[in-house]
Amino acid sequence: MIDDAWPYRVPLQEDELLSSFLIRNAHVHGTTPYRFLSYYWPGRQIWNRDTDRTADSVWLDELGLLADVPTGRLEASTLLPFRRVLGSTLRNGDTPLLLSISIFHRTRRRHGLQFCPACLAEGRHWFRRIWRLGFVVVCPEHCIALLDACPACGSPVVPHRSLRLDLTRCHRCDAFLGSQTRANLPAAGALEWQIHLLGALSGSSQDVGPFSTAEVFATVRSLLSILTARSMHAALRDAFHLPPATLPASRLQFEHARATERALMMETLAAWLASWPATFRIGANTASLTQRTFQRLRQPPTLRMELKRLPTGNGRN
C-alpha cells in the first residue's frame, strides 16, 4: 500500500455510503474505481463484495490515512452500525430490514441500492446509507418515492461501473438516474413508520408506539414476514379498506423485494399497527392467523402477549 495521502480528495458527505465516497474519490483522480483502488490494494476484493456491509477495521484504518478521514467516520459511513442495531442475521446471511444486493462476481442480481431522483437532479451526486434500508421507501426531504432501478432500462444501480465516471449515470444504458420523479406514494402511515424506525435506529427515539427500541425492529420484521405471503397481504389490506394491491406470486423475503413491493407492505403494516393492539387483533382475526403462524418468527415480549390470544392452530401430520 502507498503511504502518501491521495493527491486529490473529496469530502465525505453526511450519511454518505462508503462505496459512494470511494467512487467519487476515484473519479476526481480521473480513473475508474476498479483501477484506483487496485493501485492501493492490489488483489483486494472490493467491488465484487458488498463493501458497505463487510468493511473491516484494519482496511478502514489504512483508508483513513489515504483519504484523511478519521476511521470512526469511515466506519459510520458503512452499514455496520445499522447491522449492530438491527440484530442477528437471517438464515441466508442477510441482515433483517437491510436490503440485499446479492453480488455474483461483478453482477448485482438484486435491486438493493435505492436513490432519490430529486436529490441527484439537484446536484447532490452521492448515495446515502438510509437508501439501503428496506423500510425507507420515501425521500424524507422531497417526499417522493425512492427508485431502485434505472428509469430508462430498469437495471439495478451499480454506480462504480459507470463508464462515464459519473455515478449518477446508469452503468448499462448511460441514462441519468435523476431524470424521473414519481408522485405515487404509500399512505401517510408508511412514511410515519419510516420516520419512527429511523429515529429508533439513530437512538433519538426511546420508544416507538407500544414497542421499546429493543423490540421494535424484531416485531416489525416478524410482521413483515407475514405480509410477504400474497394471501395474507391481500386479506389484511381488505381488513383495513386499503386499495387492492397484488404482490408477486412467488413469496419474496422482504430484504429481496423491489421498492414498489416494499412500499405496499409498509403501507399495510402501518394500517395493521395504527392502533395497537386493536388493529392488530382485527387484522389477525381477518387473516385467520394463529400462534403456529408465528412459530418460526421472533416474538418480542409485547408481540408475544398478543400472540397468546390467538388460536393455537393445527400442525401438520
C-alpha positions as a printed Julia matrix, in Angstrom:
317×3 Matrix{Float64}:
   0.0     0.0     0.0
   1.18    3.55   -0.74
   1.74    5.59    2.43
   1.18    9.04    0.91
  -2.3    10.55    1.11
  -4.34   10.84   -2.06
  -3.35   13.88   -4.16
  -6.98   14.94   -4.55
  -9.71   14.27   -2.01
 -13.44   14.88   -1.86
 -15.19   15.38    1.48
 -17.25   12.58    2.99
 -20.83   13.86    2.92
 -23.35   13.45    5.71
 -24.9     9.95    5.65
 -22.91    9.06    2.52
 -22.23    5.38    1.84
 -18.59    4.35    1.97
 -18.79    2.9    -1.56
 -20.12    6.22   -2.87
 -17.25    8.05   -1.19
 -14.72    5.69   -2.78
 -16.26    6.1    -6.23
 -16.18    9.89   -6.04
 -12.53    9.85   -4.98
 -11.66    7.63   -7.92
 -13.47    9.92  -10.33
 -11.74   13.05   -9.06
  -8.46   11.32   -9.9
  -9.73   10.73  -13.44
  -9.93    6.96  -13.32
 -12.33    4.12  -12.6
 -12.95    2.8    -9.09
 -11.5    -0.58  -10.15
  -8.16    0.88  -11.25
  -7.95    3.44   -8.47
  -8.39    1.04   -5.54
  -6.43   -1.82   -7.11
  -3.44    0.54   -7.28
  -3.5     0.97   -3.48
  -4.77   -2.51   -2.58
  -3.78   -4.91   -5.37
  -5.67   -8.17   -5.15
  -8.16   -7.0    -2.53
 -11.78   -7.92   -3.28
 -13.7    -4.61   -3.07
 -16.18   -4.31   -5.92
 -17.23   -7.94   -6.09
 -18.26   -7.73   -2.43
 -20.83   -5.65   -0.57
 -18.09   -3.42    0.85
 -20.56   -1.2     2.69
 -21.7    -4.24    4.63
 -18.41   -6.04    5.24
 -15.61   -3.44    5.55
 -13.1    -4.46    8.23
 -11.38   -2.18   10.75
  -7.81   -2.82    9.51
  -8.69   -1.76    5.98
 -10.63    1.27    7.27
  -7.52    2.37    9.21
  -5.47    2.25    6.01
  -8.19    4.03    4.06
  -8.41    6.75    6.69
  -4.73    7.61    6.24
  -5.08    7.9     2.47
  -8.38    9.8     2.47
  -7.51   11.93    5.51
 -10.75   10.93    7.22
 -10.92    9.56   10.8
 -11.53    5.82   10.94
 -14.59    6.38   13.11
 -16.22    8.5    10.43
 -15.43    5.92    7.78
 -16.98    3.12    9.83
 -20.04    5.31   10.4
 -20.4     5.53    6.6
 -20.72    1.73    6.36
 -23.72   -0.42    7.2
 -22.01   -1.89   10.26
 -23.71    0.48   12.76
 -27.1    -0.46   11.26
 -26.29   -4.16   11.5
 -25.46   -3.87   15.2
 -28.88   -2.38   15.95
 -30.99   -4.46   13.56
 -29.94   -7.7    15.19
 -28.83  -11.15   14.17
 -28.65  -12.26   10.58
 -31.37  -14.25    8.88
 -30.86  -17.87    7.9
 -29.41  -16.91    4.49
 -26.96  -14.41    5.98
 -28.96  -11.26    5.28
 -29.4    -8.65    8.0
 -33.06   -8.02    8.91
 -34.52   -4.94    7.16
 -31.25   -4.25    5.3
 -31.54   -4.56    1.52
 -29.51   -7.27   -0.2
 -27.68   -6.54   -3.45
 -26.63  -10.18   -3.99
 -23.33   -9.83   -5.86
 -22.21  -12.66   -8.14
 -18.75  -11.85   -9.48
 -19.37   -8.28  -10.76
 -23.1    -8.66  -11.3
 -25.75   -7.36   -8.9
 -28.68   -9.72   -9.02
 -30.99   -7.64   -6.83
 -32.12   -4.02   -6.72
 -30.7    -3.36   -3.25
 -29.5     0.22   -3.74
 -32.23    2.86   -3.84
 -31.95    6.55   -4.67
 -33.98    9.74   -4.73
 -34.01   11.15   -8.29
 -34.71   14.65   -6.96
 -31.59   14.58   -4.76
 -29.47   13.57   -7.76
 -31.15   16.13  -10.01
 -30.27   18.89   -7.54
 -26.58   18.11   -7.9
 -26.06   16.06   -4.74
 -24.28   13.25   -6.51
 -23.73   10.7    -3.77
 -25.61    7.74   -2.35
 -26.89    7.68    1.2
 -26.81    4.95    3.83
 -30.52    5.12    4.59
 -31.21    4.19    0.96
 -30.05    0.66    1.83
 -32.79    0.25    4.46
 -35.8    -1.76    3.3
 -38.34    0.22    5.32
 -37.17    3.51    3.79
 -39.35    3.94    0.71
 -39.76    7.75    0.56
 -37.19   10.54    0.46
 -37.67   12.39    3.78
 -36.68   15.69    2.18
 -38.56   15.65   -1.14
 -41.42   13.34   -0.09
 -41.26   11.34   -3.3
 -40.93    7.59   -3.74
 -37.41    6.22   -3.92
 -36.4     4.33   -7.06
 -34.35    1.14   -7.09
 -33.55    0.87  -10.82
 -32.6     2.93  -13.84
 -35.78    4.72  -15.02
 -34.81    4.06  -18.65
 -33.76    0.39  -18.77
 -34.72   -0.99  -15.35
 -31.22   -2.19  -14.45
 -30.07   -2.33  -10.83
 -28.0     0.65   -9.72
 -24.26   -0.17   -9.92
 -22.57    3.25   -9.68
 -18.96    2.01   -9.68
 -19.42    0.5   -13.15
 -20.48    3.71  -14.91
 -18.23    4.14  -17.95
 -18.63    7.92  -17.96
 -17.03    8.3   -14.5
 -20.34    9.67  -13.26
 -22.15    7.73  -10.56
 -25.49    9.34  -11.49
 -25.42    7.55  -14.87
 -26.75    4.06  -15.47
 -23.88    1.63  -15.97
 -25.82   -0.18  -18.71
 -27.6     2.47  -20.83
 -25.92    5.71  -19.61
 -29.28    7.33  -18.74
 -29.32    9.97  -15.99
 -30.78    8.39  -12.84
 -32.33   11.67  -11.72
 -34.44   12.16  -14.83
 -37.73   10.94  -13.39
 -39.65   11.57  -10.17
 -42.8     9.82   -9.08
 -45.71   11.16   -7.1
 -47.39    7.84   -6.3
 -46.67    7.33   -2.62
 -47.83    4.88    0.02
 -50.28    6.08    2.65
 -49.06    8.59    5.21
 -48.82    5.83    7.8
 -45.96    4.21    5.9
 -43.94    7.44    5.97
 -44.8     7.86    9.65
 -43.42    4.41   10.46
 -40.36    5.11    8.33
 -39.69    8.18   10.48
 -40.28    6.22   13.69
 -37.9     3.44   12.7
 -35.2     5.86   11.54
 -35.46    7.58   14.92
 -35.12    4.28   16.73
 -32.15    3.34   14.57
 -30.35    6.6    15.32
 -31.16    6.41   19.02
 -33.18    9.64   19.04
 -36.4     7.78   19.95
 -36.8     5.88   23.21
 -39.98    4.08   22.23
 -41.95    3.53   19.04
 -45.62    3.36   19.89
 -46.15    0.45   22.3
 -42.75   -1.05   21.48
 -39.4    -0.34   23.07
 -36.45    0.27   20.78
 -35.05   -3.08   21.93
 -38.01   -4.94   20.41
 -39.43   -2.74   17.66
 -37.23   -3.97   14.8
 -37.75   -7.65   15.63
 -41.51   -7.05   15.88
 -41.69   -5.18   12.58
 -39.59   -7.82   10.84
 -41.79  -10.66   12.1
 -44.95   -8.92   10.93
 -43.4    -8.19    7.55
 -42.69  -11.91    7.21
 -46.43  -12.47    7.46
 -47.09   -9.75    4.88
 -44.83  -11.3     2.25
 -47.4   -14.08    1.81
 -49.67  -12.95   -1.02
 -52.92  -14.23    0.53
 -52.13  -12.76    3.96
 -51.25   -9.41    2.46
 -54.47   -9.26    0.45
 -56.59  -10.21    3.48
 -55.0    -7.54    5.67
 -55.4    -4.8     3.07
 -59.04   -5.75    2.74
 -59.48   -5.66    6.51
 -58.28   -2.05    6.67
 -60.0    -0.89    3.46
 -56.75   -0.22    1.62
 -56.8    -0.21   -2.2
 -56.3    -3.71   -3.63
 -52.67   -4.44   -4.45
 -51.07   -7.66   -5.58
 -47.63   -8.92   -4.59
 -45.67  -11.3    -6.85
 -46.96  -14.85   -6.93
 -43.67  -16.19   -5.57
 -43.15  -15.28   -1.94
 -40.22  -12.91   -1.52
 -38.11  -12.18    1.51
 -38.59   -8.53    2.49
 -34.88   -7.73    2.05
 -35.05   -9.02   -1.54
 -38.28   -7.26   -2.58
 -38.43   -4.35   -5.02
 -39.17   -0.8    -3.85
 -42.81   -0.79   -5.01
 -43.49   -4.09   -3.24
 -41.89   -2.91   -0.01
 -43.88    0.33   -0.15
 -47.09   -1.71   -0.32
 -46.02   -3.87    2.6
 -45.06   -0.84    4.7
 -48.43    0.74    3.91
 -50.22   -2.43    5.05
 -48.01   -2.72    8.12
 -48.78    0.86    9.13
 -52.53    0.17    9.0
 -52.08   -3.06   10.95
 -50.2    -1.24   13.73
 -52.19    2.02   13.62
 -53.86    1.45   16.99
 -52.14   -1.3    18.92
 -53.43   -3.77   19.92
 -56.94   -3.21   18.48
 -55.92   -3.06   14.81
 -53.52   -5.95   15.24
 -56.36   -8.11   16.57
 -58.66   -7.06   13.72
 -56.04   -7.98   11.13
 -55.12  -11.25   12.83
 -58.75  -12.34   13.01
 -59.48  -11.35    9.4
 -56.42  -13.23    8.09
 -57.12  -16.2    10.39
 -53.68  -16.01   11.97
 -52.76  -18.46   14.71
 -49.92  -18.91   17.15
 -48.48  -21.5    14.82
 -48.27  -18.88   12.03
 -45.63  -17.09   14.1
 -43.91  -20.24   15.33
 -40.66  -19.74   13.4
 -40.56  -15.95   13.84
 -39.05  -13.84   16.59
 -41.55  -12.89   19.28
 -40.5    -9.92   21.42
 -42.45   -9.56   24.7
 -45.13   -7.09   23.55
 -45.89   -9.12   20.43
 -45.83  -12.4    22.38
 -48.52  -11.15   24.75
 -50.86  -10.6    21.8
 -49.96  -13.87   20.12
 -51.11  -15.76   23.21
 -54.62  -14.5    22.48
 -54.66  -16.16   19.06
 -55.89  -19.71   18.42
 -53.17  -22.33   18.75
 -53.56  -23.57   15.17
 -53.22  -27.0    13.67
 -49.93  -28.69   12.93
 -49.13  -30.96   10.0
 -49.06  -34.71   10.47
